[in-house]
């Protein structure tokens, strides 16, 4: 089982929007050295929505190659088309990914029975560990706990990233499926609470810029050290919030550029961080001595 601090890795780009492959290599090495427990390649934060299929697969392959077995690699392979999700998941397996993260189909708003059939089809087509990903604020589709429970006995489905930030939902999920699959947080501000309830880790945006601190936070929460985890999370709260002052990954990519870790590129229709947010992000980084 993959546990701990799991970074939702950005895809570094040059100013012209082309993927910065050397920058990607450096980021993977940075995370390994800083203690990140696992890496998600080409999730939401990795701009999966604007990479071509070829680029998407190339980024997965590159991250797997550079990590070279030193960390588990989770490939983002979700799509709003079941056939496309199957193809991406098959390719991720060929490229050597350890697991796949499958976002709930977006835009077309399938009913719950459609979600069940969607994930059943992917699991039947590809024998690789699969993590469900529920983020209704982006997808306009909420995978209900009862639906997760209906999928929990499928061998290939090993976890869910629950990104609502709703602790009542988290508790319900852990009670329903926690003995059959891993429940991961997808909300940095509340992640430690979910782990204290029995969750297994945090798939994190904040970990892009503060990997060592996020690893420490996860270890405290997983060890049940509630007071210490809460105190560290309070230190990190300003950074958590600043990473969403505009749509993710706009702030986190600007922060990484400000830290000197990559170039400034981002792909349309996303644009670089609005100048009025520079002080907010800089202050959050400075207060944690990240710049």
mmCIF file of C-alpha atoms in Angstrom:
data_model
loop_
_atom_site.group_PDB
_atom_site.id
_atom_site.type_symbol
_atom_site.label_atom_id
_atom_site.label_comp_id
_atom_site.label_asym_id
_atom_site.label_seq_id
_atom_site.Cartn_x
_atom_site.Cartn_y
_atom_site.Cartn_z
ATOM 1 C CA UNK A 1 0.000 0.000 0.000
ATOM 2 C CA UNK A 2 1.202 3.488 -0.916
ATOM 3 C CA UNK A 3 1.112 5.765 2.138
ATOM 4 C CA UNK A 4 2.328 9.146 3.321
ATOM 5 C CA UNK A 5 2.956 12.343 1.389
ATOM 6 C CA UNK A 6 2.119 11.849 -2.272
ATOM 7 C CA UNK A 7 2.940 14.863 -4.409
ATOM 8 C CA UNK A 8 0.578 15.788 -7.234
ATOM 9 C CA UNK A 9 3.543 16.795 -9.370
ATOM 10 C CA UNK A 10 3.457 19.837 -11.647
ATOM 11 C CA UNK A 11 4.582 19.428 -15.229
ATOM 12 C CA UNK A 12 7.346 22.027 -15.686
ATOM 13 C CA UNK A 13 7.231 23.989 -18.919
ATOM 14 C CA UNK A 14 9.308 26.556 -20.708
ATOM 15 C CA UNK A 15 7.940 30.054 -21.273
ATOM 16 C CA UNK A 16 6.559 28.954 -24.651
ATOM 17 C CA UNK A 17 4.511 26.187 -23.013
ATOM 18 C CA UNK A 18 6.646 23.269 -24.139
ATOM 19 C CA UNK A 19 7.400 20.591 -21.557
ATOM 20 C CA UNK A 20 10.717 21.158 -19.778
ATOM 21 C CA UNK A 21 12.086 17.632 -19.616
ATOM 22 C CA UNK A 22 15.268 18.547 -17.752
ATOM 23 C CA UNK A 23 13.173 20.493 -15.276
ATOM 24 C CA UNK A 24 10.962 17.449 -14.781
ATOM 25 C CA UNK A 25 14.021 15.331 -14.017
ATOM 26 C CA UNK A 26 15.181 17.873 -11.432
ATOM 27 C CA UNK A 27 11.799 17.955 -9.720
ATOM 28 C CA UNK A 28 11.676 14.169 -9.376
ATOM 29 C CA UNK A 29 15.151 14.161 -7.823
ATOM 30 C CA UNK A 30 14.156 17.058 -5.551
ATOM 31 C CA UNK A 31 11.204 15.089 -4.202
ATOM 32 C CA UNK A 32 13.209 11.948 -3.628
ATOM 33 C CA UNK A 33 15.841 13.897 -1.695
ATOM 34 C CA UNK A 34 13.230 15.807 0.332
ATOM 35 C CA UNK A 35 11.384 12.699 1.505
ATOM 36 C CA UNK A 36 8.232 12.666 -0.613
ATOM 37 C CA UNK A 37 6.779 9.166 -0.316
ATOM 38 C CA UNK A 38 5.188 8.816 -3.764
ATOM 39 C CA UNK A 39 4.698 10.862 -6.934
ATOM 40 C CA UNK A 40 1.585 11.379 -9.071
ATOM 41 C CA UNK A 41 2.514 12.128 -12.666
ATOM 42 C CA UNK A 42 0.022 14.040 -14.840
ATOM 43 C CA UNK A 43 -2.833 14.560 -12.445
ATOM 44 C CA UNK A 44 -4.813 17.799 -12.277
ATOM 45 C CA UNK A 45 -1.772 19.679 -10.966
ATOM 46 C CA UNK A 46 0.275 18.198 -13.813
ATOM 47 C CA UNK A 47 -2.025 19.890 -16.351
ATOM 48 C CA UNK A 48 -3.430 16.644 -17.713
ATOM 49 C CA UNK A 49 -6.251 18.596 -19.352
ATOM 50 C CA UNK A 50 -3.898 20.436 -21.739
ATOM 51 C CA UNK A 51 -1.215 17.844 -22.495
ATOM 52 C CA UNK A 52 -1.568 15.830 -25.674
ATOM 53 C CA UNK A 53 -1.956 12.064 -25.286
ATOM 54 C CA UNK A 54 1.627 11.618 -26.474
ATOM 55 C CA UNK A 55 2.943 14.173 -23.979
ATOM 56 C CA UNK A 56 0.817 12.663 -21.211
ATOM 57 C CA UNK A 57 2.376 9.244 -21.727
ATOM 58 C CA UNK A 58 5.862 10.675 -22.225
ATOM 59 C CA UNK A 59 5.685 12.478 -18.860
ATOM 60 C CA UNK A 60 4.586 9.278 -17.110
ATOM 61 C CA UNK A 61 7.423 7.339 -18.731
ATOM 62 C CA UNK A 62 9.977 9.996 -17.858
ATOM 63 C CA UNK A 63 8.955 10.160 -14.194
ATOM 64 C CA UNK A 64 9.063 6.362 -13.923
ATOM 65 C CA UNK A 65 12.507 6.281 -15.539
ATOM 66 C CA UNK A 66 14.020 9.003 -13.361
ATOM 67 C CA UNK A 67 12.548 7.629 -10.136
ATOM 68 C CA UNK A 68 14.021 4.238 -11.064
ATOM 69 C CA UNK A 69 12.118 2.343 -8.415
ATOM 70 C CA UNK A 70 13.101 4.689 -5.581
ATOM 71 C CA UNK A 71 9.505 5.853 -5.122
ATOM 72 C CA UNK A 72 6.149 4.437 -6.232
ATOM 73 C CA UNK A 73 4.805 6.312 -9.244
ATOM 74 C CA UNK A 74 1.075 6.855 -9.673
ATOM 75 C CA UNK A 75 -0.022 7.809 -13.178
ATOM 76 C CA UNK A 76 -3.018 10.049 -13.735
ATOM 77 C CA UNK A 77 -5.055 8.179 -16.351
ATOM 78 C CA UNK A 78 -8.621 9.361 -15.805
ATOM 79 C CA UNK A 79 -10.828 10.667 -18.603
ATOM 80 C CA UNK A 80 -14.449 11.463 -19.281
ATOM 81 C CA UNK A 81 -14.418 8.729 -21.915
ATOM 82 C CA UNK A 82 -14.170 5.173 -20.564
ATOM 83 C CA UNK A 83 -12.321 3.948 -23.656
ATOM 84 C CA UNK A 84 -9.765 6.744 -23.344
ATOM 85 C CA UNK A 85 -9.260 6.014 -19.641
ATOM 86 C CA UNK A 86 -8.678 2.356 -20.472
ATOM 87 C CA UNK A 87 -6.116 3.234 -23.146
ATOM 88 C CA UNK A 88 -4.225 5.623 -20.853
ATOM 89 C CA UNK A 89 -4.257 3.090 -18.015
ATOM 90 C CA UNK A 90 -2.976 0.348 -20.297
ATOM 91 C CA UNK A 91 -0.170 2.609 -21.477
ATOM 92 C CA UNK A 92 0.740 3.598 -17.917
ATOM 93 C CA UNK A 93 1.100 -0.070 -17.020
ATOM 94 C CA UNK A 94 3.372 -0.630 -20.033
ATOM 95 C CA UNK A 95 5.484 2.350 -18.970
ATOM 96 C CA UNK A 96 6.032 0.868 -15.507
ATOM 97 C CA UNK A 97 3.725 2.922 -13.291
ATOM 98 C CA UNK A 98 2.983 1.336 -9.925
ATOM 99 C CA UNK A 99 -0.651 2.497 -9.809
ATOM 100 C CA UNK A 100 -3.099 4.755 -11.622
ATOM 101 C CA UNK A 101 -5.251 7.634 -10.398
ATOM 102 C CA UNK A 102 -8.607 7.850 -12.163
ATOM 103 C CA UNK A 103 -10.544 11.071 -11.791
ATOM 104 C CA UNK A 104 -14.325 10.831 -11.840
ATOM 105 C CA UNK A 105 -15.477 11.482 -15.431
ATOM 106 C CA UNK A 106 -15.943 15.201 -15.851
ATOM 107 C CA UNK A 107 -18.320 17.435 -17.808
ATOM 108 C CA UNK A 108 -20.681 14.693 -19.028
ATOM 109 C CA UNK A 109 -22.079 14.155 -15.483
ATOM 110 C CA UNK A 110 -22.711 10.404 -15.414
ATOM 111 C CA UNK A 111 -25.126 8.974 -12.837
ATOM 112 C CA UNK A 112 -23.798 6.783 -10.029
ATOM 113 C CA UNK A 113 -24.567 3.558 -11.927
ATOM 114 C CA UNK A 114 -22.526 4.956 -14.829
ATOM 115 C CA UNK A 115 -19.579 5.564 -12.506
ATOM 116 C CA UNK A 116 -19.753 1.967 -11.326
ATOM 117 C CA UNK A 117 -19.761 0.613 -14.880
ATOM 118 C CA UNK A 118 -16.963 3.005 -15.880
ATOM 119 C CA UNK A 119 -14.619 1.801 -13.151
ATOM 120 C CA UNK A 120 -15.654 -1.836 -13.538
ATOM 121 C CA UNK A 121 -14.692 -1.631 -17.217
ATOM 122 C CA UNK A 122 -11.275 -0.118 -16.505
ATOM 123 C CA UNK A 123 -10.538 -2.645 -13.762
ATOM 124 C CA UNK A 124 -11.534 -5.518 -16.039
ATOM 125 C CA UNK A 125 -9.312 -4.207 -18.838
ATOM 126 C CA UNK A 126 -6.078 -3.398 -16.975
ATOM 127 C CA UNK A 127 -4.486 -5.347 -14.146
ATOM 128 C CA UNK A 128 -2.842 -2.508 -12.257
ATOM 129 C CA UNK A 129 -3.711 -0.973 -8.851
ATOM 130 C CA UNK A 130 -6.261 1.793 -9.386
ATOM 131 C CA UNK A 131 -7.133 4.733 -7.131
ATOM 132 C CA UNK A 132 -10.472 6.471 -7.565
ATOM 133 C CA UNK A 133 -10.423 10.278 -7.479
ATOM 134 C CA UNK A 134 -13.435 12.288 -6.372
ATOM 135 C CA UNK A 135 -13.186 16.051 -6.831
ATOM 136 C CA UNK A 136 -16.709 17.330 -7.582
ATOM 137 C CA UNK A 137 -15.632 20.974 -7.501
ATOM 138 C CA UNK A 138 -13.810 20.340 -10.776
ATOM 139 C CA UNK A 139 -15.747 17.499 -12.355
ATOM 140 C CA UNK A 140 -19.384 18.461 -11.607
ATOM 141 C CA UNK A 141 -19.808 14.812 -10.638
ATOM 142 C CA UNK A 142 -19.770 13.571 -7.047
ATOM 143 C CA UNK A 143 -18.930 9.904 -6.452
ATOM 144 C CA UNK A 144 -21.031 9.067 -3.409
ATOM 145 C CA UNK A 145 -19.722 6.890 -0.571
ATOM 146 C CA UNK A 146 -22.229 4.162 -1.450
ATOM 147 C CA UNK A 147 -20.797 4.064 -4.974
ATOM 148 C CA UNK A 148 -17.267 3.749 -3.624
ATOM 149 C CA UNK A 149 -18.458 0.894 -1.414
ATOM 150 C CA UNK A 150 -19.914 -0.853 -4.463
ATOM 151 C CA UNK A 151 -16.467 -0.755 -6.110
ATOM 152 C CA UNK A 152 -14.377 -1.575 -3.042
ATOM 153 C CA UNK A 153 -14.298 -5.338 -3.535
ATOM 154 C CA UNK A 154 -12.829 -5.120 -7.045
ATOM 155 C CA UNK A 155 -9.271 -6.391 -6.721
ATOM 156 C CA UNK A 156 -7.665 -3.716 -8.886
ATOM 157 C CA UNK A 157 -9.359 -0.823 -7.046
ATOM 158 C CA UNK A 158 -7.138 -0.171 -4.050
ATOM 159 C CA UNK A 159 -7.952 3.349 -2.918
ATOM 160 C CA UNK A 160 -9.762 6.644 -3.319
ATOM 161 C CA UNK A 161 -8.540 10.219 -3.283
ATOM 162 C CA UNK A 162 -11.337 12.153 -1.576
ATOM 163 C CA UNK A 163 -10.854 15.836 -2.350
ATOM 164 C CA UNK A 164 -14.025 17.397 -0.978
ATOM 165 C CA UNK A 165 -12.410 18.463 2.311
ATOM 166 C CA UNK A 166 -15.602 17.290 4.051
ATOM 167 C CA UNK A 167 -14.628 15.477 7.248
ATOM 168 C CA UNK A 168 -18.073 13.941 7.665
ATOM 169 C CA UNK A 169 -17.657 12.441 4.199
ATOM 170 C CA UNK A 170 -14.164 11.253 5.106
ATOM 171 C CA UNK A 171 -15.416 9.509 8.229
ATOM 172 C CA UNK A 172 -18.250 7.875 6.300
ATOM 173 C CA UNK A 173 -15.858 6.615 3.641
ATOM 174 C CA UNK A 174 -13.378 5.216 6.144
ATOM 175 C CA UNK A 175 -16.192 3.483 8.023
ATOM 176 C CA UNK A 176 -17.593 2.019 4.792
ATOM 177 C CA UNK A 177 -14.452 0.971 2.917
ATOM 178 C CA UNK A 178 -11.413 1.586 5.141
ATOM 179 C CA UNK A 179 -10.910 -2.142 5.689
ATOM 180 C CA UNK A 180 -10.985 -2.791 1.923
ATOM 181 C CA UNK A 181 -9.185 0.160 0.348
ATOM 182 C CA UNK A 182 -6.975 3.088 1.243
ATOM 183 C CA UNK A 183 -8.645 6.452 1.710
ATOM 184 C CA UNK A 184 -6.386 9.385 0.782
ATOM 185 C CA UNK A 185 -6.976 13.078 1.280
ATOM 186 C CA UNK A 186 -6.965 15.366 -1.714
ATOM 187 C CA UNK A 187 -7.340 18.529 0.374
ATOM 188 C CA UNK A 188 -4.164 19.866 1.982
ATOM 189 C CA UNK A 189 -5.888 21.974 4.633
ATOM 190 C CA UNK A 190 -7.737 19.017 6.170
ATOM 191 C CA UNK A 191 -5.447 16.130 5.219
ATOM 192 C CA UNK A 192 -4.038 15.559 8.690
ATOM 193 C CA UNK A 193 -7.560 15.170 10.084
ATOM 194 C CA UNK A 194 -8.436 12.511 7.518
ATOM 195 C CA UNK A 195 -5.248 10.596 8.330
ATOM 196 C CA UNK A 196 -5.955 10.756 12.055
ATOM 197 C CA UNK A 197 -9.318 9.140 11.258
ATOM 198 C CA UNK A 198 -7.583 6.232 9.549
ATOM 199 C CA UNK A 199 -6.723 7.614 6.110
ATOM 200 C CA UNK A 200 -3.474 6.439 4.545
ATOM 201 C CA UNK A 201 -1.968 9.589 3.093
ATOM 202 C CA UNK A 202 -2.354 12.870 1.273
ATOM 203 C CA UNK A 203 -2.173 13.511 -2.463
ATOM 204 C CA UNK A 204 -0.875 17.025 -2.165
ATOM 205 C CA UNK A 205 -0.407 20.298 -4.030
ATOM 206 C CA UNK A 206 1.493 21.895 -1.131
ATOM 207 C CA UNK A 207 4.061 19.085 -1.250
ATOM 208 C CA UNK A 208 5.347 20.504 -4.536
ATOM 209 C CA UNK A 209 6.935 23.422 -2.667
ATOM 210 C CA UNK A 210 7.272 22.067 0.888
ATOM 211 C CA UNK A 211 7.959 18.343 0.441
ATOM 212 C CA UNK A 212 9.925 17.786 3.643
ATOM 213 C CA UNK A 213 7.318 19.514 5.808
ATOM 214 C CA UNK A 214 4.448 17.661 4.154
ATOM 215 C CA UNK A 215 6.228 14.351 4.665
ATOM 216 C CA UNK A 216 6.706 15.242 8.315
ATOM 217 C CA UNK A 217 3.030 16.201 8.653
ATOM 218 C CA UNK A 218 1.888 12.904 7.156
ATOM 219 C CA UNK A 219 4.172 10.863 9.375
ATOM 220 C CA UNK A 220 2.867 12.618 12.484
ATOM 221 C CA UNK A 221 -0.754 12.083 11.484
ATOM 222 C CA UNK A 222 -0.247 8.466 10.466
ATOM 223 C CA UNK A 223 1.471 7.858 13.800
ATOM 224 C CA UNK A 224 -1.529 9.303 15.636
ATOM 225 C CA UNK A 225 0.359 12.303 17.030
ATOM 226 C CA UNK A 226 -2.653 14.581 16.822
ATOM 227 C CA UNK A 227 -1.366 17.648 18.676
ATOM 228 C CA UNK A 228 1.924 17.703 16.798
ATOM 229 C CA UNK A 229 0.218 17.193 13.427
ATOM 230 C CA UNK A 230 -2.273 19.967 14.156
ATOM 231 C CA UNK A 231 0.494 22.368 15.165
ATOM 232 C CA UNK A 232 2.496 21.689 12.003
ATOM 233 C CA UNK A 233 -0.605 22.028 9.852
ATOM 234 C CA UNK A 234 -1.280 25.423 11.405
ATOM 235 C CA UNK A 235 2.252 26.466 10.393
ATOM 236 C CA UNK A 236 1.501 25.299 6.857
ATOM 237 C CA UNK A 237 -2.002 26.783 6.608
ATOM 238 C CA UNK A 238 -0.935 30.073 5.040
ATOM 239 C CA UNK A 239 0.901 28.117 2.336
ATOM 240 C CA UNK A 240 -2.029 25.730 1.805
ATOM 241 C CA UNK A 241 -4.357 28.668 1.244
ATOM 242 C CA UNK A 242 -1.958 30.563 -1.004
ATOM 243 C CA UNK A 243 -1.719 27.589 -3.350
ATOM 244 C CA UNK A 244 -5.367 28.161 -4.251
ATOM 245 C CA UNK A 245 -5.486 31.964 -4.531
ATOM 246 C CA UNK A 246 -6.066 31.267 -8.224
ATOM 247 C CA UNK A 247 -6.906 28.005 -9.968
ATOM 248 C CA UNK A 248 -4.444 25.176 -9.345
ATOM 249 C CA UNK A 249 -1.732 24.855 -10.661
ATOM 250 C CA UNK A 250 -1.291 28.576 -11.360
ATOM 251 C CA UNK A 251 -0.020 29.540 -7.863
ATOM 252 C CA UNK A 252 2.111 26.442 -7.292
ATOM 253 C CA UNK A 253 3.892 26.829 -10.632
ATOM 254 C CA UNK A 254 4.643 30.470 -9.861
ATOM 255 C CA UNK A 255 5.907 29.469 -6.393
ATOM 256 C CA UNK A 256 8.252 26.882 -7.863
ATOM 257 C CA UNK A 257 9.569 29.476 -10.317
ATOM 258 C CA UNK A 258 10.073 31.913 -7.415
ATOM 259 C CA UNK A 259 12.005 29.187 -5.553
ATOM 260 C CA UNK A 260 14.283 28.753 -8.577
ATOM 261 C CA UNK A 261 13.164 25.179 -9.203
ATOM 262 C CA UNK A 262 11.737 25.559 -12.708
ATOM 263 C CA UNK A 263 10.830 27.893 -15.566
ATOM 264 C CA UNK A 264 7.609 29.931 -15.641
ATOM 265 C CA UNK A 265 5.688 28.100 -18.363
ATOM 266 C CA UNK A 266 2.010 27.192 -18.087
ATOM 267 C CA UNK A 267 -0.481 26.284 -20.799
ATOM 268 C CA UNK A 268 -3.495 28.159 -22.021
ATOM 269 C CA UNK A 269 -6.242 28.570 -21.033
ATOM 270 C CA UNK A 270 -4.327 28.790 -17.732
ATOM 271 C CA UNK A 271 -2.062 31.815 -17.413
ATOM 272 C CA UNK A 272 0.660 32.954 -15.068
ATOM 273 C CA UNK A 273 -0.248 34.141 -11.579
ATOM 274 C CA UNK A 274 -1.813 37.607 -11.396
ATOM 275 C CA UNK A 275 0.683 40.092 -9.970
ATOM 276 C CA UNK A 276 -1.690 41.067 -7.168
ATOM 277 C CA UNK A 277 -1.179 37.599 -5.653
ATOM 278 C CA UNK A 278 2.636 37.716 -5.691
ATOM 279 C CA UNK A 279 2.947 39.143 -2.146
ATOM 280 C CA UNK A 280 0.544 36.552 -0.725
ATOM 281 C CA UNK A 281 2.467 33.604 -2.158
ATOM 282 C CA UNK A 282 5.879 35.119 -1.401
ATOM 283 C CA UNK A 283 4.948 35.738 2.229
ATOM 284 C CA UNK A 284 3.761 32.146 2.653
ATOM 285 C CA UNK A 285 7.021 30.841 1.183
ATOM 286 C CA UNK A 286 9.167 33.223 3.226
ATOM 287 C CA UNK A 287 7.444 32.369 6.513
ATOM 288 C CA UNK A 288 8.463 28.735 6.022
ATOM 289 C CA UNK A 289 11.968 29.739 4.866
ATOM 290 C CA UNK A 290 11.359 28.291 1.410
ATOM 291 C CA UNK A 291 12.756 31.419 -0.214
#
